[in-house]
PDB file of N, CA and C in Angstrom:
ATOM      1  N   MET J   1       0.839  -1.162   0.000  1.00  0.00           N
ATOM      2  CA  MET J   1       0.000   0.000   0.000  1.00  0.00           C
ATOM      3  C   MET J   1       0.894   1.238   0.000  1.00  0.00           C
ATOM      4  N   PRO J   2       1.110   1.826  -1.163  1.00  0.00           N
ATOM      5  CA  PRO J   2       1.923   3.036  -1.252  1.00  0.00           C
ATOM      6  C   PRO J   2       1.185   4.260  -0.675  1.00  0.00           C
ATOM      7  N   ILE J   3       1.919   5.056   0.076  1.00  0.00           N
ATOM      8  CA  ILE J   3       1.363   6.293   0.628  1.00  0.00           C
ATOM      9  C   ILE J   3       1.994   7.452  -0.129  1.00  0.00           C
ATOM     10  N   VAL J   4       1.138   8.303  -0.698  1.00  0.00           N
ATOM     11  CA  VAL J   4       1.576   9.431  -1.509  1.00  0.00           C
ATOM     12  C   VAL J   4       1.215  10.724  -0.786  1.00  0.00           C
ATOM     13  N   VAL J   5       2.142  11.656  -0.723  1.00  0.00           N
ATOM     14  CA  VAL J   5       1.877  12.976  -0.134  1.00  0.00           C
ATOM     15  C   VAL J   5       1.641  13.953  -1.280  1.00  0.00           C
ATOM     16  N   ASN J   6       0.461  14.588  -1.259  1.00  0.00           N
ATOM     17  CA  ASN J   6       0.128  15.570  -2.289  1.00  0.00           C
ATOM     18  C   ASN J   6      -0.876  16.545  -1.702  1.00  0.00           C
ATOM     19  N   LYS J   7      -0.415  17.723  -1.344  1.00  0.00           N
ATOM     20  CA  LYS J   7      -1.305  18.692  -0.699  1.00  0.00           C
ATOM     21  C   LYS J   7      -2.287  19.345  -1.661  1.00  0.00           C
ATOM     22  N   TYR J   8      -2.115  19.140  -2.958  1.00  0.00           N
ATOM     23  CA  TYR J   8      -3.000  19.766  -3.940  1.00  0.00           C
ATOM     24  C   TYR J   8      -4.101  18.847  -4.444  1.00  0.00           C
ATOM     25  N   LEU J   9      -3.909  17.541  -4.336  1.00  0.00           N
ATOM     26  CA  LEU J   9      -4.856  16.583  -4.893  1.00  0.00           C
ATOM     27  C   LEU J   9      -6.154  16.503  -4.097  1.00  0.00           C
ATOM     28  N   ILE J  10      -6.062  16.748  -2.816  1.00  0.00           N
ATOM     29  CA  ILE J  10      -7.194  16.559  -1.919  1.00  0.00           C
ATOM     30  C   ILE J  10      -7.872  17.897  -1.650  1.00  0.00           C
ATOM     31  N   GLY J  11      -9.204  17.885  -1.586  1.00  0.00           N
ATOM     32  CA  GLY J  11      -9.954  19.104  -1.298  1.00  0.00           C
ATOM     33  C   GLY J  11      -9.604  19.671   0.067  1.00  0.00           C
ATOM     34  N   ARG J  12      -9.995  20.876   0.309  1.00  0.00           N
ATOM     35  CA  ARG J  12      -9.606  21.568   1.551  1.00  0.00           C
ATOM     36  C   ARG J  12     -10.195  20.945   2.809  1.00  0.00           C
ATOM     37  N   HIS J  13     -11.284  20.166   2.667  1.00  0.00           N
ATOM     38  CA  HIS J  13     -11.932  19.576   3.840  1.00  0.00           C
ATOM     39  C   HIS J  13     -11.363  18.209   4.206  1.00  0.00           C
ATOM     40  N   PHE J  14     -10.492  17.663   3.402  1.00  0.00           N
ATOM     41  CA  PHE J  14      -9.977  16.325   3.636  1.00  0.00           C
ATOM     42  C   PHE J  14      -8.472  16.349   3.846  1.00  0.00           C
ATOM     43  N   VAL J  15      -7.997  15.460   4.702  1.00  0.00           N
ATOM     44  CA  VAL J  15      -6.557  15.348   4.926  1.00  0.00           C
ATOM     45  C   VAL J  15      -5.984  14.114   4.250  1.00  0.00           C
ATOM     46  N   GLY J  16      -6.856  13.209   3.821  1.00  0.00           N
ATOM     47  CA  GLY J  16      -6.390  12.015   3.143  1.00  0.00           C
ATOM     48  C   GLY J  16      -7.529  11.273   2.486  1.00  0.00           C
ATOM     49  N   ILE J  17      -7.146  10.359   1.589  1.00  0.00           N
ATOM     50  CA  ILE J  17      -8.140   9.589   0.865  1.00  0.00           C
ATOM     51  C   ILE J  17      -7.496   8.288   0.378  1.00  0.00           C
ATOM     52  N   ALA J  18      -8.286   7.236   0.358  1.00  0.00           N
ATOM     53  CA  ALA J  18      -7.833   5.960  -0.191  1.00  0.00           C
ATOM     54  C   ALA J  18      -8.343   5.870  -1.622  1.00  0.00           C
ATOM     55  N   LEU J  19      -7.421   5.844  -2.544  1.00  0.00           N
ATOM     56  CA  LEU J  19      -7.727   5.686  -3.972  1.00  0.00           C
ATOM     57  C   LEU J  19      -6.952   4.472  -4.460  1.00  0.00           C
ATOM     58  N   TRP J  20      -7.642   3.371  -4.586  1.00  0.00           N
ATOM     59  CA  TRP J  20      -6.985   2.095  -4.883  1.00  0.00           C
ATOM     60  C   TRP J  20      -5.889   2.249  -5.923  1.00  0.00           C
ATOM     61  N   PRO J  21      -4.718   1.774  -5.679  1.00  0.00           N
ATOM     62  CA  PRO J  21      -4.154   1.090  -4.500  1.00  0.00           C
ATOM     63  C   PRO J  21      -3.352   2.027  -3.594  1.00  0.00           C
ATOM     64  N   PHE J  22      -3.618   3.308  -3.675  1.00  0.00           N
ATOM     65  CA  PHE J  22      -2.837   4.300  -2.945  1.00  0.00           C
ATOM     66  C   PHE J  22      -3.608   4.889  -1.768  1.00  0.00           C
ATOM     67  N   ILE J  23      -2.849   5.373  -0.797  1.00  0.00           N
ATOM     68  CA  ILE J  23      -3.377   6.265   0.228  1.00  0.00           C
ATOM     69  C   ILE J  23      -2.716   7.611  -0.055  1.00  0.00           C
ATOM     70  N   VAL J  24      -3.533   8.629  -0.284  1.00  0.00           N
ATOM     71  CA  VAL J  24      -3.024   9.962  -0.581  1.00  0.00           C
ATOM     72  C   VAL J  24      -3.263  10.828   0.655  1.00  0.00           C
ATOM     73  N   VAL J  25      -2.207  11.455   1.149  1.00  0.00           N
ATOM     74  CA  VAL J  25      -2.315  12.306   2.331  1.00  0.00           C
ATOM     75  C   VAL J  25      -1.880  13.721   1.977  1.00  0.00           C
ATOM     76  N   LYS J  26      -2.455  14.662   2.683  1.00  0.00           N
ATOM     77  CA  LYS J  26      -2.160  16.072   2.422  1.00  0.00           C
ATOM     78  C   LYS J  26      -0.836  16.499   3.055  1.00  0.00           C
ATOM     79  N   GLU J  27      -0.519  15.947   4.206  1.00  0.00           N
ATOM     80  CA  GLU J  27       0.686  16.338   4.942  1.00  0.00           C
ATOM     81  C   GLU J  27       1.528  15.103   5.269  1.00  0.00           C
ATOM     82  N   ARG J  28       2.832  15.256   5.198  1.00  0.00           N
ATOM     83  CA  ARG J  28       3.768  14.143   5.404  1.00  0.00           C
ATOM     84  C   ARG J  28       3.601  13.465   6.775  1.00  0.00           C
ATOM     85  N   TYR J  29       3.310  14.252   7.832  1.00  0.00           N
ATOM     86  CA  TYR J  29       3.207  13.678   9.173  1.00  0.00           C
ATOM     87  C   TYR J  29       2.115  12.613   9.271  1.00  0.00           C
ATOM     88  N   LEU J  30       1.115  12.677   8.390  1.00  0.00           N
ATOM     89  CA  LEU J  30       0.025  11.707   8.428  1.00  0.00           C
ATOM     90  C   LEU J  30       0.486  10.293   8.076  1.00  0.00           C
ATOM     91  N   LYS J  31       1.596  10.176   7.379  1.00  0.00           N
ATOM     92  CA  LYS J  31       2.139   8.858   7.051  1.00  0.00           C
ATOM     93  C   LYS J  31       2.495   8.079   8.313  1.00  0.00           C
ATOM     94  N   ASP J  32       2.756   8.778   9.400  1.00  0.00           N
ATOM     95  CA  ASP J  32       3.145   8.143  10.656  1.00  0.00           C
ATOM     96  C   ASP J  32       1.988   8.007  11.652  1.00  0.00           C
ATOM     97  N   ASP J  33       0.810   8.470  11.272  1.00  0.00           N
ATOM     98  CA  ASP J  33      -0.357   8.367  12.152  1.00  0.00           C
ATOM     99  C   ASP J  33      -0.987   6.989  11.946  1.00  0.00           C
ATOM    100  N   LYS J  34      -0.705   6.061  12.861  1.00  0.00           N
ATOM    101  CA  LYS J  34      -1.118   4.670  12.672  1.00  0.00           C
ATOM    102  C   LYS J  34      -2.635   4.498  12.629  1.00  0.00           C
ATOM    103  N   TYR J  35      -3.380   5.318  13.343  1.00  0.00           N
ATOM    104  CA  TYR J  35      -4.838   5.187  13.312  1.00  0.00           C
ATOM    105  C   TYR J  35      -5.412   5.732  12.006  1.00  0.00           C
ATOM    106  N   PHE J  36      -4.865   6.842  11.558  1.00  0.00           N
ATOM    107  CA  PHE J  36      -5.307   7.405  10.281  1.00  0.00           C
ATOM    108  C   PHE J  36      -5.016   6.431   9.138  1.00  0.00           C
ATOM    109  N   ILE J  37      -3.813   5.873   9.115  1.00  0.00           N
ATOM    110  CA  ILE J  37      -3.437   4.932   8.064  1.00  0.00           C
ATOM    111  C   ILE J  37      -4.300   3.674   8.154  1.00  0.00           C
ATOM    112  N   ASN J  38      -4.604   3.209   9.358  1.00  0.00           N
ATOM    113  CA  ASN J  38      -5.476   2.044   9.507  1.00  0.00           C
ATOM    114  C   ASN J  38      -6.869   2.343   8.945  1.00  0.00           C
ATOM    115  N   HIS J  39      -7.381   3.538   9.219  1.00  0.00           N
ATOM    116  CA  HIS J  39      -8.680   3.967   8.678  1.00  0.00           C
ATOM    117  C   HIS J  39      -8.663   3.862   7.148  1.00  0.00           C
ATOM    118  N   GLU J  40      -7.628   4.388   6.539  1.00  0.00           N
ATOM    119  CA  GLU J  40      -7.539   4.360   5.075  1.00  0.00           C
ATOM    120  C   GLU J  40      -7.303   2.947   4.547  1.00  0.00           C
ATOM    121  N   ARG J  41      -6.576   2.126   5.277  1.00  0.00           N
ATOM    122  CA  ARG J  41      -6.376   0.731   4.874  1.00  0.00           C
ATOM    123  C   ARG J  41      -7.693  -0.048   4.907  1.00  0.00           C
ATOM    124  N   ILE J  42      -8.560   0.294   5.850  1.00  0.00           N
ATOM    125  CA  ILE J  42      -9.894  -0.326   5.891  1.00  0.00           C
ATOM    126  C   ILE J  42     -10.638   0.014   4.606  1.00  0.00           C
ATOM    127  N   HIS J  43     -10.529   1.262   4.156  1.00  0.00           N
ATOM    128  CA  HIS J  43     -11.168   1.646   2.891  1.00  0.00           C
ATOM    129  C   HIS J  43     -10.572   0.886   1.711  1.00  0.00           C
ATOM    130  N   LEU J  44      -9.262   0.681   1.716  1.00  0.00           N
ATOM    131  CA  LEU J  44      -8.653  -0.098   0.628  1.00  0.00           C
ATOM    132  C   LEU J  44      -9.201  -1.521   0.605  1.00  0.00           C
ATOM    133  N   ARG J  45      -9.404  -2.105   1.766  1.00  0.00           N
ATOM    134  CA  ARG J  45      -9.981  -3.453   1.834  1.00  0.00           C
ATOM    135  C   ARG J  45     -11.415  -3.443   1.310  1.00  0.00           C
ATOM    136  N   GLN J  46     -12.188  -2.449   1.700  1.00  0.00           N
ATOM    137  CA  GLN J  46     -13.560  -2.328   1.198  1.00  0.00           C
ATOM    138  C   GLN J  46     -13.557  -2.209  -0.322  1.00  0.00           C
ATOM    139  N   GLN J  47     -12.664  -1.392  -0.845  1.00  0.00           N
ATOM    140  CA  GLN J  47     -12.575  -1.192  -2.289  1.00  0.00           C
ATOM    141  C   GLN J  47     -12.213  -2.499  -2.988  1.00  0.00           C
ATOM    142  N   ALA J  48     -11.265  -3.228  -2.453  1.00  0.00           N
ATOM    143  CA  ALA J  48     -10.827  -4.482  -3.072  1.00  0.00           C
ATOM    144  C   ALA J  48     -11.942  -5.522  -3.083  1.00  0.00           C
ATOM    145  N   GLU J  49     -12.661  -5.648  -1.984  1.00  0.00           N
ATOM    146  CA  GLU J  49     -13.694  -6.680  -1.926  1.00  0.00           C
ATOM    147  C   GLU J  49     -14.900  -6.340  -2.803  1.00  0.00           C
ATOM    148  N   LEU J  50     -15.073  -5.080  -3.139  1.00  0.00           N
ATOM    149  CA  LEU J  50     -16.158  -4.685  -4.041  1.00  0.00           C
ATOM    150  C   LEU J  50     -15.652  -4.466  -5.472  1.00  0.00           C
ATOM    151  N   LEU J  51     -14.419  -4.880  -5.724  1.00  0.00           N
ATOM    152  CA  LEU J  51     -13.815  -4.780  -7.053  1.00  0.00           C
ATOM    153  C   LEU J  51     -13.690  -3.324  -7.529  1.00  0.00           C
ATOM    154  N   ILE J  52     -13.405  -2.463  -6.627  1.00  0.00           N
ATOM    155  CA  ILE J  52     -13.026  -1.057  -6.780  1.00  0.00           C
ATOM    156  C   ILE J  52     -14.133  -0.152  -7.318  1.00  0.00           C
ATOM    157  N   LEU J  53     -14.478  -0.246  -8.578  1.00  0.00           N
ATOM    158  CA  LEU J  53     -15.470   0.671  -9.153  1.00  0.00           C
ATOM    159  C   LEU J  53     -16.819   0.610  -8.432  1.00  0.00           C
ATOM    160  N   PRO J  54     -17.378  -0.573  -8.151  1.00  0.00           N
ATOM    161  CA  PRO J  54     -18.643  -0.596  -7.407  1.00  0.00           C
ATOM    162  C   PRO J  54     -18.555   0.084  -6.035  1.00  0.00           C
ATOM    163  N   PHE J  55     -17.377   0.028  -5.413  1.00  0.00           N
ATOM    164  CA  PHE J  55     -17.205   0.725  -4.129  1.00  0.00           C
ATOM    165  C   PHE J  55     -17.497   2.208  -4.294  1.00  0.00           C
ATOM    166  N   TYR J  56     -16.876   2.826  -5.299  1.00  0.00           N
ATOM    167  CA  TYR J  56     -17.052   4.262  -5.503  1.00  0.00           C
ATOM    168  C   TYR J  56     -18.498   4.604  -5.854  1.00  0.00           C
ATOM    169  N   LEU J  57     -19.150   3.759  -6.632  1.00  0.00           N
ATOM    170  CA  LEU J  57     -20.562   3.998  -6.987  1.00  0.00           C
ATOM    171  C   LEU J  57     -21.460   3.882  -5.755  1.00  0.00           C
ATOM    172  N   LEU J  58     -21.250   2.833  -4.955  1.00  0.00           N
ATOM    173  CA  LEU J  58     -22.043   2.666  -3.735  1.00  0.00           C
ATOM    174  C   LEU J  58     -21.773   3.787  -2.740  1.00  0.00           C
ATOM    175  N   TYR J  59     -20.514   4.186  -2.624  1.00  0.00           N
ATOM    176  CA  TYR J  59     -20.139   5.268  -1.716  1.00  0.00           C
ATOM    177  C   TYR J  59     -20.882   6.542  -2.098  1.00  0.00           C
ATOM    178  N   LEU J  60     -20.850   6.888  -3.374  1.00  0.00           N
ATOM    179  CA  LEU J  60     -21.521   8.098  -3.850  1.00  0.00           C
ATOM    180  C   LEU J  60     -23.039   8.006  -3.658  1.00  0.00           C
ATOM    181  N   CYS J  61     -23.623   6.879  -3.998  1.00  0.00           N
ATOM    182  CA  CYS J  61     -25.077   6.707  -3.828  1.00  0.00           C
ATOM    183  C   CYS J  61     -25.476   6.830  -2.361  1.00  0.00           C
ATOM    184  N   GLU J  62     -24.708   6.179  -1.493  1.00  0.00           N
ATOM    185  CA  GLU J  62     -25.042   6.262  -0.077  1.00  0.00           C
ATOM    186  C   GLU J  62     -24.848   7.682   0.454  1.00  0.00           C
ATOM    187  N   TYR J  63     -23.838   8.381  -0.023  1.00  0.00           N
ATOM    188  CA  TYR J  63     -23.636   9.770   0.395  1.00  0.00           C
ATOM    189  C   TYR J  63     -24.848  10.623   0.016  1.00  0.00           C
ATOM    190  N   VAL J  64     -25.348  10.466  -1.199  1.00  0.00           N
ATOM    191  CA  VAL J  64     -26.505  11.246  -1.648  1.00  0.00           C
ATOM    192  C   VAL J  64     -27.727  10.919  -0.782  1.00  0.00           C
ATOM    193  N   ILE J  65     -27.940   9.637  -0.504  1.00  0.00           N
ATOM    194  CA  ILE J  65     -29.067   9.231   0.349  1.00  0.00           C
ATOM    195  C   ILE J  65     -28.929   9.846   1.738  1.00  0.00           C
ATOM    196  N   ARG J  66     -27.731   9.772   2.305  1.00  0.00           N
ATOM    197  CA  ARG J  66     -27.498  10.339   3.642  1.00  0.00           C
ATOM    198  C   ARG J  66     -27.611  11.865   3.633  1.00  0.00           C
ATOM    199  N   LEU J  67     -27.238  12.487   2.543  1.00  0.00           N
ATOM    200  CA  LEU J  67     -27.364  13.939   2.432  1.00  0.00           C
ATOM    201  C   LEU J  67     -28.839  14.341   2.452  1.00  0.00           C
ATOM    202  N   ILE J  68     -29.664  13.602   1.750  1.00  0.00           N
ATOM    203  CA  ILE J  68     -31.112  13.852   1.780  1.00  0.00           C
ATOM    204  C   ILE J  68     -31.652  13.594   3.184  1.00  0.00           C
ATOM    205  N   GLN J  69     -31.182  12.517   3.796  1.00  0.00           N
ATOM    206  CA  GLN J  69     -31.646  12.134   5.128  1.00  0.00           C
ATOM    207  C   GLN J  69     -31.258  13.158   6.192  1.00  0.00           C
ATOM    208  N   TYR J  70     -30.013  13.603   6.208  1.00  0.00           N
ATOM    209  CA  TYR J  70     -29.515  14.468   7.280  1.00  0.00           C
ATOM    210  C   TYR J  70     -29.475  15.951   6.924  1.00  0.00           C
ATOM    211  N   ARG J  71     -29.496  16.273   5.632  1.00  0.00           N
ATOM    212  CA  ARG J  71     -29.432  17.656   5.170  1.00  0.00           C
ATOM    213  C   ARG J  71     -28.197  18.405   5.687  1.00  0.00           C
ATOM    214  N   ASN J  72     -27.117  17.649   5.836  1.00  0.00           N
ATOM    215  CA  ASN J  72     -25.867  18.200   6.322  1.00  0.00           C
ATOM    216  C   ASN J  72     -24.747  17.347   5.730  1.00  0.00           C
ATOM    217  N   SER J  73     -23.833  17.977   4.992  1.00  0.00           N
ATOM    218  CA  SER J  73     -22.827  17.196   4.264  1.00  0.00           C
ATOM    219  C   SER J  73     -21.872  16.439   5.190  1.00  0.00           C
ATOM    220  N   GLN J  74     -21.463  17.055   6.292  1.00  0.00           N
ATOM    221  CA  GLN J  74     -20.550  16.381   7.220  1.00  0.00           C
ATOM    222  C   GLN J  74     -21.235  15.196   7.901  1.00  0.00           C
ATOM    223  N   GLU J  75     -22.474  15.384   8.312  1.00  0.00           N
ATOM    224  CA  GLU J  75     -23.216  14.295   8.953  1.00  0.00           C
ATOM    225  C   GLU J  75     -23.502  13.173   7.948  1.00  0.00           C
ATOM    226  N   ALA J  76     -23.789  13.551   6.720  1.00  0.00           N
ATOM    227  CA  ALA J  76     -24.004  12.551   5.667  1.00  0.00           C
ATOM    228  C   ALA J  76     -22.744  11.725   5.466  1.00  0.00           C
ATOM    229  N   TYR J  77     -21.608  12.392   5.355  1.00  0.00           N
ATOM    230  CA  TYR J  77     -20.318  11.710   5.179  1.00  0.00           C
ATOM    231  C   TYR J  77     -20.043  10.753   6.331  1.00  0.00           C
ATOM    232  N   ARG J  78     -20.212  11.209   7.561  1.00  0.00           N
ATOM    233  CA  ARG J  78     -19.887  10.384   8.737  1.00  0.00           C
ATOM    234  C   ARG J  78     -20.811   9.180   8.874  1.00  0.00           C
ATOM    235  N   ASN J  79     -21.972   9.207   8.223  1.00  0.00           N
ATOM    236  CA  ASN J  79     -22.931   8.110   8.333  1.00  0.00           C
ATOM    237  C   ASN J  79     -22.937   7.166   7.140  1.00  0.00           C
ATOM    238  N   ILE J  80     -22.039   7.340   6.203  1.00  0.00           N
ATOM    239  CA  ILE J  80     -21.868   6.363   5.132  1.00  0.00           C
ATOM    240  C   ILE J  80     -21.346   5.083   5.783  1.00  0.00           C
ATOM    241  N   SER J  81     -21.906   3.949   5.424  1.00  0.00           N
ATOM    242  CA  SER J  81     -21.537   2.685   6.072  1.00  0.00           C
ATOM    243  C   SER J  81     -20.036   2.426   6.015  1.00  0.00           C
ATOM    244  N   PHE J  82     -19.396   2.728   4.910  1.00  0.00           N
ATOM    245  CA  PHE J  82     -17.957   2.528   4.773  1.00  0.00           C
ATOM    246  C   PHE J  82     -17.186   3.376   5.781  1.00  0.00           C
ATOM    247  N   GLU J  83     -17.646   4.609   5.982  1.00  0.00           N
ATOM    248  CA  GLU J  83     -16.996   5.504   6.939  1.00  0.00           C
ATOM    249  C   GLU J  83     -17.276   5.082   8.370  1.00  0.00           C
ATOM    250  N   ARG J  84     -18.486   4.651   8.629  1.00  0.00           N
ATOM    251  CA  ARG J  84     -18.831   4.223   9.982  1.00  0.00           C
ATOM    252  C   ARG J  84     -17.950   3.056  10.414  1.00  0.00           C
ATOM    253  N   GLU J  85     -17.765   2.091   9.515  1.00  0.00           N
ATOM    254  CA  GLU J  85     -16.883   0.968   9.830  1.00  0.00           C
ATOM    255  C   GLU J  85     -15.454   1.456  10.072  1.00  0.00           C
ATOM    256  N   ALA J  86     -14.938   2.277   9.172  1.00  0.00           N
ATOM    257  CA  ALA J  86     -13.554   2.730   9.277  1.00  0.00           C
ATOM    258  C   ALA J  86     -13.327   3.569  10.539  1.00  0.00           C
ATOM    259  N   TYR J  87     -14.241   4.477  10.859  1.00  0.00           N
ATOM    260  CA  TYR J  87     -14.077   5.294  12.063  1.00  0.00           C
ATOM    261  C   TYR J  87     -14.183   4.450  13.326  1.00  0.00           C
ATOM    262  N   GLU J  88     -15.115   3.508  13.344  1.00  0.00           N
ATOM    263  CA  GLU J  88     -15.298   2.684  14.540  1.00  0.00           C
ATOM    264  C   GLU J  88     -14.104   1.770  14.787  1.00  0.00           C
ATOM    265  N   GLN J  89     -13.457   1.332  13.729  1.00  0.00           N
ATOM    266  CA  GLN J  89     -12.387   0.347  13.863  1.00  0.00           C
ATOM    267  C   GLN J  89     -10.977   0.904  13.681  1.00  0.00           C
ATOM    268  N   GLU J  90     -10.826   2.199  13.445  1.00  0.00           N
ATOM    269  CA  GLU J  90      -9.503   2.739  13.115  1.00  0.00           C
ATOM    270  C   GLU J  90      -8.474   2.552  14.225  1.00  0.00           C
ATOM    271  N   GLU J  91      -8.881   2.491  15.465  1.00  0.00           N
ATOM    272  CA  GLU J  91      -7.937   2.303  16.566  1.00  0.00           C
ATOM    273  C   GLU J  91      -7.646   0.836  16.856  1.00  0.00           C
ATOM    274  N   ASN J  92      -8.378  -0.053  16.215  1.00  0.00           N
ATOM    275  CA  ASN J  92      -8.158  -1.493  16.361  1.00  0.00           C
ATOM    276  C   ASN J  92      -7.167  -1.906  15.275  1.00  0.00           C
ATOM    277  N   LEU J  93      -5.893  -1.906  15.599  1.00  0.00           N
ATOM    278  CA  LEU J  93      -4.858  -2.129  14.597  1.00  0.00           C
ATOM    279  C   LEU J  93      -4.798  -3.576  14.101  1.00  0.00           C
ATOM    280  N   SER J  94      -5.493  -4.482  14.760  1.00  0.00           N
ATOM    281  CA  SER J  94      -5.553  -5.869  14.284  1.00  0.00           C
ATOM    282  C   SER J  94      -6.863  -6.159  13.542  1.00  0.00           C
ATOM    283  N   TYR J  95      -7.675  -5.128  13.355  1.00  0.00           N
ATOM    284  CA  TYR J  95      -8.996  -5.313  12.757  1.00  0.00           C
ATOM    285  C   TYR J  95      -8.947  -5.978  11.389  1.00  0.00           C
ATOM    286  N   LEU J  96      -8.058  -5.569  10.537  1.00  0.00           N
ATOM    287  CA  LEU J  96      -8.025  -6.126   9.176  1.00  0.00           C
ATOM    288  C   LEU J  96      -7.632  -7.603   9.164  1.00  0.00           C
ATOM    289  N   LYS J  97      -6.974  -8.072  10.210  1.00  0.00           N
ATOM    290  CA  LYS J  97      -6.628  -9.495  10.309  1.00  0.00           C
ATOM    291  C   LYS J  97      -7.845 -10.342  10.664  1.00  0.00           C
ATOM    292  N   GLU J  98      -8.785  -9.745  11.393  1.00  0.00           N
ATOM    293  CA  GLU J  98      -9.949 -10.494  11.861  1.00  0.00           C
ATOM    294  C   GLU J  98     -11.244 -10.129  11.129  1.00  0.00           C
ATOM    295  N   ARG J  99     -11.206  -9.114  10.326  1.00  0.00           N
ATOM    296  CA  ARG J  99     -12.402  -8.595   9.644  1.00  0.00           C
ATOM    297  C   ARG J  99     -12.983  -9.631   8.687  1.00  0.00           C
ATOM    298  N   LYS J 100     -14.300  -9.770   8.751  1.00  0.00           N
ATOM    299  CA  LYS J 100     -15.003 -10.667   7.836  1.00  0.00           C
ATOM    300  C   LYS J 100     -15.312  -9.944   6.526  1.00  0.00           C
ATOM    301  N   LEU J 101     -15.438 -10.710   5.467  1.00  0.00           N
ATOM    302  CA  LEU J 101     -15.746 -10.181   4.142  1.00  0.00           C
ATOM    303  C   LEU J 101     -17.047  -9.374   4.178  1.00  0.00           C
ATOM    304  N   TRP J 102     -17.058  -8.235   3.521  1.00  0.00           N
ATOM    305  CA  TRP J 102     -18.212  -7.352   3.402  1.00  0.00           C
ATOM    306  C   TRP J 102     -18.762  -6.901   4.758  1.00  0.00           C
ATOM    307  N   ASN J 103     -17.891  -6.719   5.724  1.00  0.00           N
ATOM    308  CA  ASN J 103     -18.317  -6.357   7.068  1.00  0.00           C
ATOM    309  C   ASN J 103     -18.981  -4.991   7.139  1.00  0.00           C
ATOM    310  N   PHE J 104     -18.749  -4.137   6.146  1.00  0.00           N
ATOM    311  CA  PHE J 104     -19.361  -2.801   6.139  1.00  0.00           C
ATOM    312  C   PHE J 104     -20.886  -2.883   6.150  1.00  0.00           C
ATOM    313  N   ILE J 105     -21.444  -4.006   5.680  1.00  0.00           N
ATOM    314  CA  ILE J 105     -22.908  -4.169   5.637  1.00  0.00           C
ATOM    315  C   ILE J 105     -23.522  -4.037   7.024  1.00  0.00           C
ATOM    316  N   LYS J 106     -22.791  -4.446   8.056  1.00  0.00           N
ATOM    317  CA  LYS J 106     -23.289  -4.303   9.431  1.00  0.00           C
ATOM    318  C   LYS J 106     -23.513  -2.853   9.809  1.00  0.00           C
ATOM    319  N   TYR J 107     -22.923  -1.927   9.073  1.00  0.00           N
ATOM    320  CA  TYR J 107     -22.975  -0.501   9.416  1.00  0.00           C
ATOM    321  C   TYR J 107     -24.014   0.266   8.599  1.00  0.00           C
ATOM    322  N   LEU J 108     -24.770  -0.451   7.774  1.00  0.00           N
ATOM    323  CA  LEU J 108     -25.808   0.225   6.960  1.00  0.00           C
ATOM    324  C   LEU J 108     -26.914   0.770   7.843  1.00  0.00           C
TER     325      LEU J 108
END
């Protein structure tokens, strides 16, 4: 999993993003943040198990649904099932070793 530092690629509201097979971070220090990197690695696993493109389509569809539901972009983002799983498990550094296939479904 290559980690790329690029302060221009990411929008102003984000500090990092998982874009298969890369993790792109805005600032170099984030490469050493084990919880942040674990969060993004969870997204890479989600992307791989959904064969990448369907992940992005489902992510976008769920974001739109949550945006209608919550009428707040930050709340919509935080309630996407993929994000809920990643945020809940980011401090569990052994999570990816024990994670079951398609576990994000539990967070719908």
